Amino acid sequence: MDSNNPMRFRTHLSTNNIEKDLRRILDFFAQTSKYISKEIKKSNRKTAGTVNMYGEEQLALDVIVDNLIEKKLAHEKSFGIKDFVSEERDQIIHLNTQGGRYSIAADPLDGSSLVDVNLSIGTIIGVHDGPIEPFRPGSKTLVAAMYFLYGPNTTLVYTAGNGTHEFVQDEVGNFVLCQENIRLNEKGKIYSPGGNRNKWLPRHRQFINELEENKYKLRYSGGLVPDVNQILEKGGIFTYPELIDAPQGKLRLLFEAQPTAFIIESAGGVATNGRERILDLTPKRLDERTPLYLSTKKEVEKYLPK
Ligand code: F6P
């Protein structure tokens, strides 16, 4: 690659042997992320007064971004989409545009509660082959996953099953390649532990103690995308475990855990709920949650049942 002329996202997609419509969908989200960035910048931080299916207050921005994605998908003419569902909705939208083959499960604005304090936030996209329902294991349906991280830089990380790649937005808005085929460090230096410590189960507490004894440093922002991204870049472990009062943890299987699991696995890592591979799980409902451990095998195997 010529460092004075870094490869653009669209070029990477077309040289990476990705099916035509899937390529167009991924490029569509790269374009759409620019509008999402604009909305974040325009955000007036006021709440919409609506509540999503998890009983959380929605920021106006969540609603705006969710609607923006739906409208753009519905009007897109260069590819078809079967179903669209997002973390902000309790129903699947059957777009069926041009008899589309793929479906989208999106977390339009992950970590939106961090907007007020100006920490990094993200958008998570999972592309499934076929309809969302009947539910099937992620490993059978998920053909691509991507996230956008709106931080000091806006970055795009994606996998279509052939490695995990990172792009950064340049001064004129193009995503240009910065890392191809990212591989997780075998042993990292940081741990990112979700959930209140006094709600952890003994097995998880002991695992975290071991990481601390091994001099892992605590790095946790409370935004899944930045927290996962730092593990991808620096090595280490992200956890959001089962809790005494929440056996399924907090994170949503379809919208958060499976897409990030696909990205981490494609970078040579492991994604588990502590017992099973995240991508082998079949959601039973749209809002299903799961405990999540993302890391290398070496790091997570201390926790996994022998
Ligand atoms: O699910 C939304 C989310 O904000 C994730 O982005 C993040 O990983 C998690 O919740 C943080 O949860 P907590 O506030 O319990 O640390």
PDB file of C-alpha atoms and ligand atoms in Angstrom:
ATOM      1  CA  MET A   1       0.000   0.000   0.000  1.00  0.00           C
ATOM      2  CA  ASP A   2       1.241   3.486  -0.869  1.00  0.00           C
ATOM      3  CA  SER A   3       1.355   5.464   2.412  1.00  0.00           C
ATOM      4  CA  ASN A   4       0.810   8.736   0.520  1.00  0.00           C
ATOM      5  CA  ASN A   5      -2.285   7.312  -1.065  1.00  0.00           C
ATOM      6  CA  PRO A   6      -3.957   5.051   1.492  1.00  0.00           C
ATOM      7  CA  MET A   7      -6.618   2.669   0.318  1.00  0.00           C
ATOM      8  CA  ARG A   8     -10.216   3.872   0.559  1.00  0.00           C
ATOM      9  CA  PHE A   9     -12.907   1.776   2.203  1.00  0.00           C
ATOM     10  CA  ARG A  10     -14.813   1.204  -1.040  1.00  0.00           C
ATOM     11  CA  THR A  11     -11.676  -0.013  -2.789  1.00  0.00           C
ATOM     12  CA  HIS A  12     -10.921  -2.339   0.108  1.00  0.00           C
ATOM     13  CA  LEU A  13     -14.401  -3.830  -0.163  1.00  0.00           C
ATOM     14  CA  SER A  14     -14.064  -4.443  -3.864  1.00  0.00           C
ATOM     15  CA  THR A  15     -10.643  -6.079  -3.571  1.00  0.00           C
ATOM     16  CA  ASN A  16     -11.727  -8.244  -0.647  1.00  0.00           C
ATOM     17  CA  ASN A  17     -13.927 -10.677  -2.500  1.00  0.00           C
ATOM     18  CA  ILE A  18     -17.173  -9.549  -0.864  1.00  0.00           C
ATOM     19  CA  GLU A  19     -20.530 -10.204  -2.509  1.00  0.00           C
ATOM     20  CA  LYS A  20     -21.814  -7.179  -4.446  1.00  0.00           C
ATOM     21  CA  ASP A  21     -24.888  -6.298  -2.368  1.00  0.00           C
ATOM     22  CA  LEU A  22     -23.053  -6.877   0.891  1.00  0.00           C
ATOM     23  CA  ARG A  23     -20.335  -4.511  -0.333  1.00  0.00           C
ATOM     24  CA  ARG A  24     -22.947  -1.891  -1.128  1.00  0.00           C
ATOM     25  CA  ILE A  25     -24.550  -2.268   2.290  1.00  0.00           C
ATOM     26  CA  LEU A  26     -21.235  -1.792   4.096  1.00  0.00           C
ATOM     27  CA  ASP A  27     -20.443   1.224   1.951  1.00  0.00           C
ATOM     28  CA  PHE A  28     -23.944   2.588   2.602  1.00  0.00           C
ATOM     29  CA  PHE A  29     -23.227   2.562   6.346  1.00  0.00           C
ATOM     30  CA  ALA A  30     -19.850   4.243   5.812  1.00  0.00           C
ATOM     31  CA  GLN A  31     -21.709   7.045   4.009  1.00  0.00           C
ATOM     32  CA  THR A  32     -24.524   7.121   6.574  1.00  0.00           C
ATOM     33  CA  SER A  33     -22.050   7.428   9.467  1.00  0.00           C
ATOM     34  CA  LYS A  34     -21.165  10.888   8.159  1.00  0.00           C
ATOM     35  CA  TYR A  35     -24.790  11.978   8.676  1.00  0.00           C
ATOM     36  CA  ILE A  36     -24.766  10.340  12.101  1.00  0.00           C
ATOM     37  CA  SER A  37     -21.608  12.309  12.996  1.00  0.00           C
ATOM     38  CA  LYS A  38     -23.375  15.486  11.922  1.00  0.00           C
ATOM     39  CA  GLU A  39     -26.359  14.670  14.126  1.00  0.00           C
ATOM     40  CA  ILE A  40     -24.061  14.026  17.080  1.00  0.00           C
ATOM     41  CA  LYS A  41     -22.456  17.413  16.540  1.00  0.00           C
ATOM     42  CA  LYS A  42     -25.848  19.087  16.224  1.00  0.00           C
ATOM     43  CA  SER A  43     -27.188  17.314  19.299  1.00  0.00           C
ATOM     44  CA  ASN A  44     -28.962  19.587  21.728  1.00  0.00           C
ATOM     45  CA  ARG A  45     -28.736  16.871  24.424  1.00  0.00           C
ATOM     46  CA  LYS A  46     -32.408  17.120  25.252  1.00  0.00           C
ATOM     47  CA  THR A  47     -34.381  13.941  25.891  1.00  0.00           C
ATOM     48  CA  ALA A  48     -37.234  12.918  23.638  1.00  0.00           C
ATOM     49  CA  GLY A  49     -39.427  11.929  26.563  1.00  0.00           C
ATOM     50  CA  THR A  50     -39.802   8.446  25.110  1.00  0.00           C
ATOM     51  CA  VAL A  51     -38.762   5.163  26.663  1.00  0.00           C
ATOM     52  CA  ASN A  52     -37.281   2.230  24.741  1.00  0.00           C
ATOM     53  CA  MET A  53     -38.207  -1.403  25.302  1.00  0.00           C
ATOM     54  CA  TYR A  54     -35.593  -1.723  28.072  1.00  0.00           C
ATOM     55  CA  GLY A  55     -37.245   1.016  30.089  1.00  0.00           C
ATOM     56  CA  GLU A  56     -34.359   3.431  29.556  1.00  0.00           C
ATOM     57  CA  GLU A  57     -34.865   7.048  28.770  1.00  0.00           C
ATOM     58  CA  GLN A  58     -33.933   7.706  25.144  1.00  0.00           C
ATOM     59  CA  LEU A  59     -31.924  10.702  24.190  1.00  0.00           C
ATOM     60  CA  ALA A  60     -33.370  12.576  21.279  1.00  0.00           C
ATOM     61  CA  LEU A  61     -30.234  11.642  19.439  1.00  0.00           C
ATOM     62  CA  ASP A  62     -30.999   7.899  19.659  1.00  0.00           C
ATOM     63  CA  VAL A  63     -34.345   8.486  18.033  1.00  0.00           C
ATOM     64  CA  ILE A  64     -32.962  10.760  15.365  1.00  0.00           C
ATOM     65  CA  VAL A  65     -30.185   8.342  14.388  1.00  0.00           C
ATOM     66  CA  ASP A  66     -32.485   5.329  14.397  1.00  0.00           C
ATOM     67  CA  ASN A  67     -34.982   7.101  12.112  1.00  0.00           C
ATOM     68  CA  LEU A  68     -32.210   8.362   9.899  1.00  0.00           C
ATOM     69  CA  ILE A  69     -30.908   4.827   9.292  1.00  0.00           C
ATOM     70  CA  GLU A  70     -34.379   3.426   8.640  1.00  0.00           C
ATOM     71  CA  LYS A  71     -35.296   6.178   6.168  1.00  0.00           C
ATOM     72  CA  LYS A  72     -32.046   5.924   4.287  1.00  0.00           C
ATOM     73  CA  LEU A  73     -32.308   2.129   4.070  1.00  0.00           C
ATOM     74  CA  ALA A  74     -35.892   2.317   2.835  1.00  0.00           C
ATOM     75  CA  HIS A  75     -34.947   4.785   0.088  1.00  0.00           C
ATOM     76  CA  GLU A  76     -31.772   3.085  -1.024  1.00  0.00           C
ATOM     77  CA  LYS A  77     -32.018   1.919  -4.636  1.00  0.00           C
ATOM     78  CA  SER A  78     -28.655   0.240  -5.178  1.00  0.00           C
ATOM     79  CA  PHE A  79     -29.398  -2.787  -2.988  1.00  0.00           C
ATOM     80  CA  GLY A  80     -32.355  -4.390  -1.252  1.00  0.00           C
ATOM     81  CA  ILE A  81     -32.882  -4.998   2.457  1.00  0.00           C
ATOM     82  CA  LYS A  82     -35.177  -7.656   3.827  1.00  0.00           C
ATOM     83  CA  ASP A  83     -35.542  -6.660   7.498  1.00  0.00           C
ATOM     84  CA  PHE A  84     -34.320  -3.818   9.652  1.00  0.00           C
ATOM     85  CA  VAL A  85     -34.344  -3.959  13.418  1.00  0.00           C
ATOM     86  CA  SER A  86     -32.610  -1.782  15.939  1.00  0.00           C
ATOM     87  CA  GLU A  87     -32.032  -1.691  19.645  1.00  0.00           C
ATOM     88  CA  GLU A  88     -34.450   1.201  19.840  1.00  0.00           C
ATOM     89  CA  ARG A  89     -37.363  -0.838  18.466  1.00  0.00           C
ATOM     90  CA  ASP A  90     -39.438  -3.703  19.709  1.00  0.00           C
ATOM     91  CA  GLN A  91     -40.505  -4.798  16.226  1.00  0.00           C
ATOM     92  CA  ILE A  92     -38.802  -5.830  13.046  1.00  0.00           C
ATOM     93  CA  ILE A  93     -39.423  -3.556  10.080  1.00  0.00           C
ATOM     94  CA  HIS A  94     -39.931  -5.685   6.974  1.00  0.00           C
ATOM     95  CA  LEU A  95     -38.479  -3.405   4.342  1.00  0.00           C
ATOM     96  CA  ASN A  96     -38.220  -6.065   1.648  1.00  0.00           C
ATOM     97  CA  THR A  97     -36.876  -3.451  -0.696  1.00  0.00           C
ATOM     98  CA  GLN A  98     -36.304  -5.034  -4.097  1.00  0.00           C
ATOM     99  CA  GLY A  99     -36.737  -8.470  -2.505  1.00  0.00           C
ATOM    100  CA  GLY A 100     -33.546  -7.881  -0.515  1.00  0.00           C
ATOM    101  CA  ARG A 101     -31.423 -10.792   0.624  1.00  0.00           C
ATOM    102  CA  TYR A 102     -29.819  -9.279   3.748  1.00  0.00           C
ATOM    103  CA  SER A 103     -31.196  -7.954   7.035  1.00  0.00           C
ATOM    104  CA  ILE A 104     -29.751  -5.361   9.383  1.00  0.00           C
ATOM    105  CA  ALA A 105     -29.609  -5.420  13.185  1.00  0.00           C
ATOM    106  CA  ALA A 106     -28.310  -2.074  14.416  1.00  0.00           C
ATOM    107  CA  ASP A 107     -27.437  -0.328  17.608  1.00  0.00           C
ATOM    108  CA  PRO A 108     -27.742   3.162  16.088  1.00  0.00           C
ATOM    109  CA  LEU A 109     -26.024   5.037  18.891  1.00  0.00           C
ATOM    110  CA  ASP A 110     -24.367   2.859  21.478  1.00  0.00           C
ATOM    111  CA  GLY A 111     -23.329   4.549  24.723  1.00  0.00           C
ATOM    112  CA  SER A 112     -25.608   7.514  24.079  1.00  0.00           C
ATOM    113  CA  SER A 113     -25.647   8.317  27.805  1.00  0.00           C
ATOM    114  CA  LEU A 114     -22.016   9.373  27.327  1.00  0.00           C
ATOM    115  CA  VAL A 115     -22.931  12.191  24.940  1.00  0.00           C
ATOM    116  CA  ASP A 116     -23.607  14.600  27.797  1.00  0.00           C
ATOM    117  CA  VAL A 117     -20.152  14.080  29.241  1.00  0.00           C
ATOM    118  CA  ASN A 118     -18.532  14.125  25.809  1.00  0.00           C
ATOM    119  CA  LEU A 119     -16.998  10.642  25.903  1.00  0.00           C
ATOM    120  CA  SER A 120     -16.660   8.492  22.799  1.00  0.00           C
ATOM    121  CA  ILE A 121     -19.715   6.695  21.435  1.00  0.00           C
ATOM    122  CA  GLY A 122     -20.405   4.359  18.535  1.00  0.00           C
ATOM    123  CA  THR A 123     -22.747   2.740  16.026  1.00  0.00           C
ATOM    124  CA  ILE A 124     -22.857  -1.063  15.726  1.00  0.00           C
ATOM    125  CA  ILE A 125     -24.147  -2.878  12.640  1.00  0.00           C
ATOM    126  CA  GLY A 126     -24.725  -6.584  12.070  1.00  0.00           C
ATOM    127  CA  VAL A 127     -25.600  -7.791   8.559  1.00  0.00           C
ATOM    128  CA  HIS A 128     -27.497 -11.075   8.444  1.00  0.00           C
ATOM    129  CA  ASP A 129     -28.071 -13.318   5.447  1.00  0.00           C
ATOM    130  CA  GLY A 130     -31.837 -13.853   5.286  1.00  0.00           C
ATOM    131  CA  PRO A 131     -34.587 -12.626   7.586  1.00  0.00           C
ATOM    132  CA  ILE A 132     -34.090 -11.835  11.268  1.00  0.00           C
ATOM    133  CA  GLU A 133     -36.840 -14.295  12.192  1.00  0.00           C
ATOM    134  CA  PRO A 134     -36.993 -17.215  12.664  1.00  0.00           C
ATOM    135  CA  PHE A 135     -33.958 -16.643  14.893  1.00  0.00           C
ATOM    136  CA  ARG A 136     -30.887 -18.707  14.131  1.00  0.00           C
ATOM    137  CA  PRO A 137     -27.386 -18.835  15.671  1.00  0.00           C
ATOM    138  CA  GLY A 138     -25.288 -15.800  14.766  1.00  0.00           C
ATOM    139  CA  SER A 139     -22.663 -18.073  13.200  1.00  0.00           C
ATOM    140  CA  LYS A 140     -25.260 -19.174  10.615  1.00  0.00           C
ATOM    141  CA  THR A 141     -26.611 -15.740   9.686  1.00  0.00           C
ATOM    142  CA  LEU A 142     -24.092 -13.009  10.448  1.00  0.00           C
ATOM    143  CA  VAL A 143     -22.100 -12.301   7.281  1.00  0.00           C
ATOM    144  CA  ALA A 144     -20.610  -8.937   8.244  1.00  0.00           C
ATOM    145  CA  ALA A 145     -20.271  -6.722  11.277  1.00  0.00           C
ATOM    146  CA  MET A 146     -18.999  -3.201  11.629  1.00  0.00           C
ATOM    147  CA  TYR A 147     -18.778  -0.436  14.142  1.00  0.00           C
ATOM    148  CA  PHE A 148     -18.104   3.272  13.947  1.00  0.00           C
ATOM    149  CA  LEU A 149     -16.322   4.968  16.792  1.00  0.00           C
ATOM    150  CA  TYR A 150     -16.931   8.692  17.163  1.00  0.00           C
ATOM    151  CA  GLY A 151     -13.956   9.785  19.215  1.00  0.00           C
ATOM    152  CA  PRO A 152     -11.097  12.215  18.618  1.00  0.00           C
ATOM    153  CA  ASN A 153     -11.120  10.498  15.212  1.00  0.00           C
ATOM    154  CA  THR A 154     -14.035   8.751  13.570  1.00  0.00           C
ATOM    155  CA  THR A 155     -13.005   5.198  12.777  1.00  0.00           C
ATOM    156  CA  LEU A 156     -14.706   2.283  11.065  1.00  0.00           C
ATOM    157  CA  VAL A 157     -13.893  -1.331  11.922  1.00  0.00           C
ATOM    158  CA  TYR A 158     -15.404  -4.159   9.912  1.00  0.00           C
ATOM    159  CA  THR A 159     -15.267  -7.819   9.140  1.00  0.00           C
ATOM    160  CA  ALA A 160     -16.976  -9.757   6.404  1.00  0.00           C
ATOM    161  CA  GLY A 161     -15.448 -12.961   7.759  1.00  0.00           C
ATOM    162  CA  ASN A 162     -12.067 -12.404   6.187  1.00  0.00           C
ATOM    163  CA  GLY A 163     -10.117 -10.505   8.799  1.00  0.00           C
ATOM    164  CA  THR A 164     -10.851  -7.393  10.823  1.00  0.00           C
ATOM    165  CA  HIS A 165      -9.852  -4.090   9.288  1.00  0.00           C
ATOM    166  CA  GLU A 166      -9.768  -0.516  10.525  1.00  0.00           C
ATOM    167  CA  PHE A 167     -10.295   2.726   8.615  1.00  0.00           C
ATOM    168  CA  VAL A 168     -10.030   6.307   9.770  1.00  0.00           C
ATOM    169  CA  GLN A 169     -11.946   9.237   8.384  1.00  0.00           C
ATOM    170  CA  ASP A 170      -9.692  11.789   6.720  1.00  0.00           C
ATOM    171  CA  GLU A 171     -10.104  15.587   6.626  1.00  0.00           C
ATOM    172  CA  VAL A 172     -12.411  15.371   3.606  1.00  0.00           C
ATOM    173  CA  GLY A 173     -14.633  12.639   5.008  1.00  0.00           C
ATOM    174  CA  ASN A 174     -13.260   9.531   3.268  1.00  0.00           C
ATOM    175  CA  PHE A 175     -12.532   6.404   5.270  1.00  0.00           C
ATOM    176  CA  VAL A 176      -8.961   5.347   4.558  1.00  0.00           C
ATOM    177  CA  LEU A 177      -7.278   2.136   5.607  1.00  0.00           C
ATOM    178  CA  CYS A 178      -5.166   2.338   8.738  1.00  0.00           C
ATOM    179  CA  GLN A 179      -4.879  -1.319   9.789  1.00  0.00           C
ATOM    180  CA  GLU A 180      -5.541  -4.414   7.740  1.00  0.00           C
ATOM    181  CA  ASN A 181      -5.994  -7.854   9.321  1.00  0.00           C
ATOM    182  CA  ILE A 182      -5.730  -6.708  12.902  1.00  0.00           C
ATOM    183  CA  ARG A 183      -4.620  -9.512  15.236  1.00  0.00           C
ATOM    184  CA  LEU A 184      -5.297  -9.386  18.959  1.00  0.00           C
ATOM    185  CA  ASN A 185      -2.203  -9.392  21.164  1.00  0.00           C
ATOM    186  CA  GLU A 186      -1.851 -12.787  22.812  1.00  0.00           C
ATOM    187  CA  LYS A 187      -1.576 -11.149  26.196  1.00  0.00           C
ATOM    188  CA  GLY A 188      -2.819  -7.674  26.877  1.00  0.00           C
ATOM    189  CA  LYS A 189      -2.281  -5.173  29.626  1.00  0.00           C
ATOM    190  CA  ILE A 190      -5.758  -3.823  30.212  1.00  0.00           C
ATOM    191  CA  TYR A 191      -9.072  -5.095  31.522  1.00  0.00           C
ATOM    192  CA  SER A 192     -12.422  -3.467  30.988  1.00  0.00           C
ATOM    193  CA  PRO A 193     -14.871  -4.839  33.562  1.00  0.00           C
ATOM    194  CA  GLY A 194     -18.562  -3.988  33.276  1.00  0.00           C
ATOM    195  CA  GLY A 195     -21.136  -4.412  36.023  1.00  0.00           C
ATOM    196  CA  ASN A 196     -21.111  -3.366  39.622  1.00  0.00           C
ATOM    197  CA  ARG A 197     -18.354  -5.197  41.543  1.00  0.00           C
ATOM    198  CA  ASN A 198     -20.615  -6.153  44.453  1.00  0.00           C
ATOM    199  CA  LYS A 199     -23.037  -7.803  41.998  1.00  0.00           C
ATOM    200  CA  TRP A 200     -20.375 -10.051  40.468  1.00  0.00           C
ATOM    201  CA  LEU A 201     -20.430 -13.783  41.101  1.00  0.00           C
ATOM    202  CA  PRO A 202     -17.457 -15.320  43.012  1.00  0.00           C
ATOM    203  CA  ARG A 203     -16.057 -17.008  39.896  1.00  0.00           C
ATOM    204  CA  HIS A 204     -15.949 -13.711  38.007  1.00  0.00           C
ATOM    205  CA  ARG A 205     -14.550 -11.826  40.998  1.00  0.00           C
ATOM    206  CA  GLN A 206     -11.726 -14.320  41.272  1.00  0.00           C
ATOM    207  CA  PHE A 207     -10.988 -14.017  37.569  1.00  0.00           C
ATOM    208  CA  ILE A 208     -10.725 -10.229  37.847  1.00  0.00           C
ATOM    209  CA  ASN A 209      -8.522 -10.595  40.952  1.00  0.00           C
ATOM    210  CA  GLU A 210      -6.152 -12.758  38.917  1.00  0.00           C
ATOM    211  CA  LEU A 211      -5.983 -10.139  36.168  1.00  0.00           C
ATOM    212  CA  GLU A 212      -5.216  -7.473  38.778  1.00  0.00           C
ATOM    213  CA  GLU A 213      -2.523  -9.654  40.341  1.00  0.00           C
ATOM    214  CA  ASN A 214      -1.070  -9.978  36.858  1.00  0.00           C
ATOM    215  CA  LYS A 215      -0.832  -6.168  36.693  1.00  0.00           C
ATOM    216  CA  TYR A 216      -3.619  -5.588  34.188  1.00  0.00           C
ATOM    217  CA  LYS A 217      -4.704  -1.950  34.254  1.00  0.00           C
ATOM    218  CA  LEU A 218      -8.335  -0.909  34.565  1.00  0.00           C
ATOM    219  CA  ARG A 219      -9.692   0.910  31.496  1.00  0.00           C
ATOM    220  CA  TYR A 220     -13.462   1.209  31.284  1.00  0.00           C
ATOM    221  CA  SER A 221     -15.414   4.031  29.675  1.00  0.00           C
ATOM    222  CA  GLY A 222     -18.940   2.573  29.812  1.00  0.00           C
ATOM    223  CA  GLY A 223     -19.286   2.688  26.024  1.00  0.00           C
ATOM    224  CA  LEU A 224     -19.133  -0.738  24.403  1.00  0.00           C
ATOM    225  CA  VAL A 225     -17.576   0.444  21.143  1.00  0.00           C
ATOM    226  CA  PRO A 226     -14.630   2.363  22.662  1.00  0.00           C
ATOM    227  CA  ASP A 227     -14.157  -0.330  25.310  1.00  0.00           C
ATOM    228  CA  VAL A 228     -14.055  -3.123  22.726  1.00  0.00           C
ATOM    229  CA  ASN A 229     -11.953  -1.058  20.367  1.00  0.00           C
ATOM    230  CA  GLN A 230      -9.206  -0.568  22.930  1.00  0.00           C
ATOM    231  CA  ILE A 231      -9.072  -4.346  23.494  1.00  0.00           C
ATOM    232  CA  LEU A 232      -8.825  -4.876  19.755  1.00  0.00           C
ATOM    233  CA  GLU A 233      -6.016  -2.335  19.459  1.00  0.00           C
ATOM    234  CA  LYS A 234      -4.062  -2.880  22.660  1.00  0.00           C
ATOM    235  CA  GLY A 235      -4.950  -6.387  23.757  1.00  0.00           C
ATOM    236  CA  GLY A 236      -6.604  -7.321  27.029  1.00  0.00           C
ATOM    237  CA  ILE A 237     -10.056  -8.364  28.054  1.00  0.00           C
ATOM    238  CA  PHE A 238     -13.537  -6.865  28.006  1.00  0.00           C
ATOM    239  CA  THR A 239     -16.126  -8.355  30.337  1.00  0.00           C
ATOM    240  CA  TYR A 240     -19.749  -7.656  31.146  1.00  0.00           C
ATOM    241  CA  PRO A 241     -20.643 -10.702  33.240  1.00  0.00           C
ATOM    242  CA  GLU A 242     -23.776 -12.210  34.684  1.00  0.00           C
ATOM    243  CA  LEU A 243     -24.753 -10.347  37.842  1.00  0.00           C
ATOM    244  CA  ILE A 244     -26.458 -11.551  41.012  1.00  0.00           C
ATOM    245  CA  ASP A 245     -29.607  -9.676  40.052  1.00  0.00           C
ATOM    246  CA  ALA A 246     -29.177  -9.950  36.259  1.00  0.00           C
ATOM    247  CA  PRO A 247     -28.160 -13.487  35.210  1.00  0.00           C
ATOM    248  CA  GLN A 248     -28.067 -12.401  31.560  1.00  0.00           C
ATOM    249  CA  GLY A 249     -25.873  -9.371  32.242  1.00  0.00           C
ATOM    250  CA  LYS A 250     -26.701  -6.169  30.414  1.00  0.00           C
ATOM    251  CA  LEU A 251     -25.581  -6.315  26.805  1.00  0.00           C
ATOM    252  CA  ARG A 252     -27.914  -7.214  23.969  1.00  0.00           C
ATOM    253  CA  LEU A 253     -27.071 -10.402  22.111  1.00  0.00           C
ATOM    254  CA  LEU A 254     -28.320  -9.368  18.677  1.00  0.00           C
ATOM    255  CA  PHE A 255     -27.302  -5.717  18.641  1.00  0.00           C
ATOM    256  CA  GLU A 256     -24.121  -5.583  20.719  1.00  0.00           C
ATOM    257  CA  ALA A 257     -22.638  -8.963  21.605  1.00  0.00           C
ATOM    258  CA  GLN A 258     -22.832 -10.843  18.301  1.00  0.00           C
ATOM    259  CA  PRO A 259     -21.481  -8.111  16.004  1.00  0.00           C
ATOM    260  CA  THR A 260     -18.572  -7.309  18.361  1.00  0.00           C
ATOM    261  CA  ALA A 261     -17.966 -11.057  18.829  1.00  0.00           C
ATOM    262  CA  PHE A 262     -17.663 -11.490  15.063  1.00  0.00           C
ATOM    263  CA  ILE A 263     -15.162  -8.615  14.857  1.00  0.00           C
ATOM    264  CA  ILE A 264     -13.067  -9.958  17.757  1.00  0.00           C
ATOM    265  CA  GLU A 265     -13.114 -13.554  16.443  1.00  0.00           C
ATOM    266  CA  SER A 266     -12.084 -12.383  12.987  1.00  0.00           C
ATOM    267  CA  ALA A 267      -9.072 -10.767  14.670  1.00  0.00           C
ATOM    268  CA  GLY A 268      -8.111 -14.110  16.228  1.00  0.00           C
ATOM    269  CA  GLY A 269      -9.905 -13.551  19.548  1.00  0.00           C
ATOM    270  CA  VAL A 270     -12.546 -15.358  21.540  1.00  0.00           C
ATOM    271  CA  ALA A 271     -16.079 -14.244  22.399  1.00  0.00           C
ATOM    272  CA  THR A 272     -18.011 -16.180  25.013  1.00  0.00           C
ATOM    273  CA  ASN A 273     -20.747 -15.785  27.590  1.00  0.00           C
ATOM    274  CA  GLY A 274     -18.517 -17.707  30.009  1.00  0.00           C
ATOM    275  CA  ARG A 275     -19.832 -21.079  28.865  1.00  0.00           C
ATOM    276  CA  GLU A 276     -20.676 -20.931  25.181  1.00  0.00           C
ATOM    277  CA  ARG A 277     -19.446 -19.170  22.096  1.00  0.00           C
ATOM    278  CA  ILE A 278     -21.477 -15.993  21.579  1.00  0.00           C
ATOM    279  CA  LEU A 279     -21.899 -16.684  17.857  1.00  0.00           C
ATOM    280  CA  ASP A 280     -23.370 -20.122  18.573  1.00  0.00           C
ATOM    281  CA  LEU A 281     -26.206 -18.612  20.585  1.00  0.00           C
ATOM    282  CA  THR A 282     -29.667 -18.277  19.077  1.00  0.00           C
ATOM    283  CA  PRO A 283     -31.635 -15.274  20.304  1.00  0.00           C
ATOM    284  CA  LYS A 284     -35.057 -16.175  21.638  1.00  0.00           C
ATOM    285  CA  ARG A 285     -36.271 -12.606  21.513  1.00  0.00           C
ATOM    286  CA  LEU A 286     -35.111  -9.305  20.085  1.00  0.00           C
ATOM    287  CA  ASP A 287     -34.148  -7.813  23.414  1.00  0.00           C
ATOM    288  CA  GLU A 288     -32.267 -10.851  24.720  1.00  0.00           C
ATOM    289  CA  ARG A 289     -29.198 -10.041  26.798  1.00  0.00           C
ATOM    290  CA  THR A 290     -26.053 -12.024  27.427  1.00  0.00           C
ATOM    291  CA  PRO A 291     -22.943 -11.968  29.591  1.00  0.00           C
ATOM    292  CA  LEU A 292     -19.945 -11.149  27.392  1.00  0.00           C
ATOM    293  CA  TYR A 293     -16.212 -11.904  27.541  1.00  0.00           C
ATOM    294  CA  LEU A 294     -14.038 -10.702  24.656  1.00  0.00           C
ATOM    295  CA  SER A 295     -10.342 -11.470  24.590  1.00  0.00           C
ATOM    296  CA  THR A 296      -7.760 -13.948  23.374  1.00  0.00           C
ATOM    297  CA  LYS A 297      -8.171 -17.615  24.187  1.00  0.00           C
ATOM    298  CA  LYS A 298      -5.167 -17.498  26.472  1.00  0.00           C
ATOM    299  CA  GLU A 299      -6.668 -14.769  28.617  1.00  0.00           C
ATOM    300  CA  VAL A 300     -10.215 -16.001  28.733  1.00  0.00           C
ATOM    301  CA  GLU A 301      -9.388 -19.684  29.222  1.00  0.00           C
ATOM    302  CA  LYS A 302      -8.676 -19.074  32.902  1.00  0.00           C
ATOM    303  CA  TYR A 303     -12.364 -18.331  33.205  1.00  0.00           C
ATOM    304  CA  LEU A 304     -13.857 -20.918  30.861  1.00  0.00           C
ATOM    305  CA  PRO A 305     -15.036 -24.229  32.368  1.00  0.00           C
ATOM    306  CA  LYS A 306     -12.347 -26.896  31.889  1.00  0.00           C
TER     307      LYS A 306
HETATM  308  O1  F6P B   1     -25.712  -1.250  26.504  1.00  0.00           O
HETATM  309  C1  F6P B   1     -25.398   0.101  26.557  1.00  0.00           C
HETATM  310  C2  F6P B   1     -24.074   0.348  27.239  1.00  0.00           C
HETATM  311  O2  F6P B   1     -23.933   1.733  27.363  1.00  0.00           O
HETATM  312  C3  F6P B   1     -22.851  -0.245  26.512  1.00  0.00           C
HETATM  313  O3  F6P B   1     -22.407   0.586  25.483  1.00  0.00           O
HETATM  314  C4  F6P B   1     -21.839  -0.363  27.635  1.00  0.00           C
HETATM  315  O4  F6P B   1     -20.864  -1.370  27.431  1.00  0.00           O
HETATM  316  C5  F6P B   1     -22.700  -0.661  28.831  1.00  0.00           C
HETATM  317  O5  F6P B   1     -24.033  -0.244  28.526  1.00  0.00           O
HETATM  318  C6  F6P B   1     -22.241   0.054  30.061  1.00  0.00           C
HETATM  319  O6  F6P B   1     -22.978  -0.355  31.141  1.00  0.00           O
HETATM  320  P1  F6P B   1     -22.714   0.217  32.620  1.00  0.00           P
HETATM  321  O7  F6P B   1     -23.282   1.593  32.622  1.00  0.00           O
HETATM  322  O8  F6P B   1     -23.447  -0.729  33.514  1.00  0.00           O
HETATM  323  O9  F6P B   1     -21.238   0.230  32.860  1.00  0.00           O
END
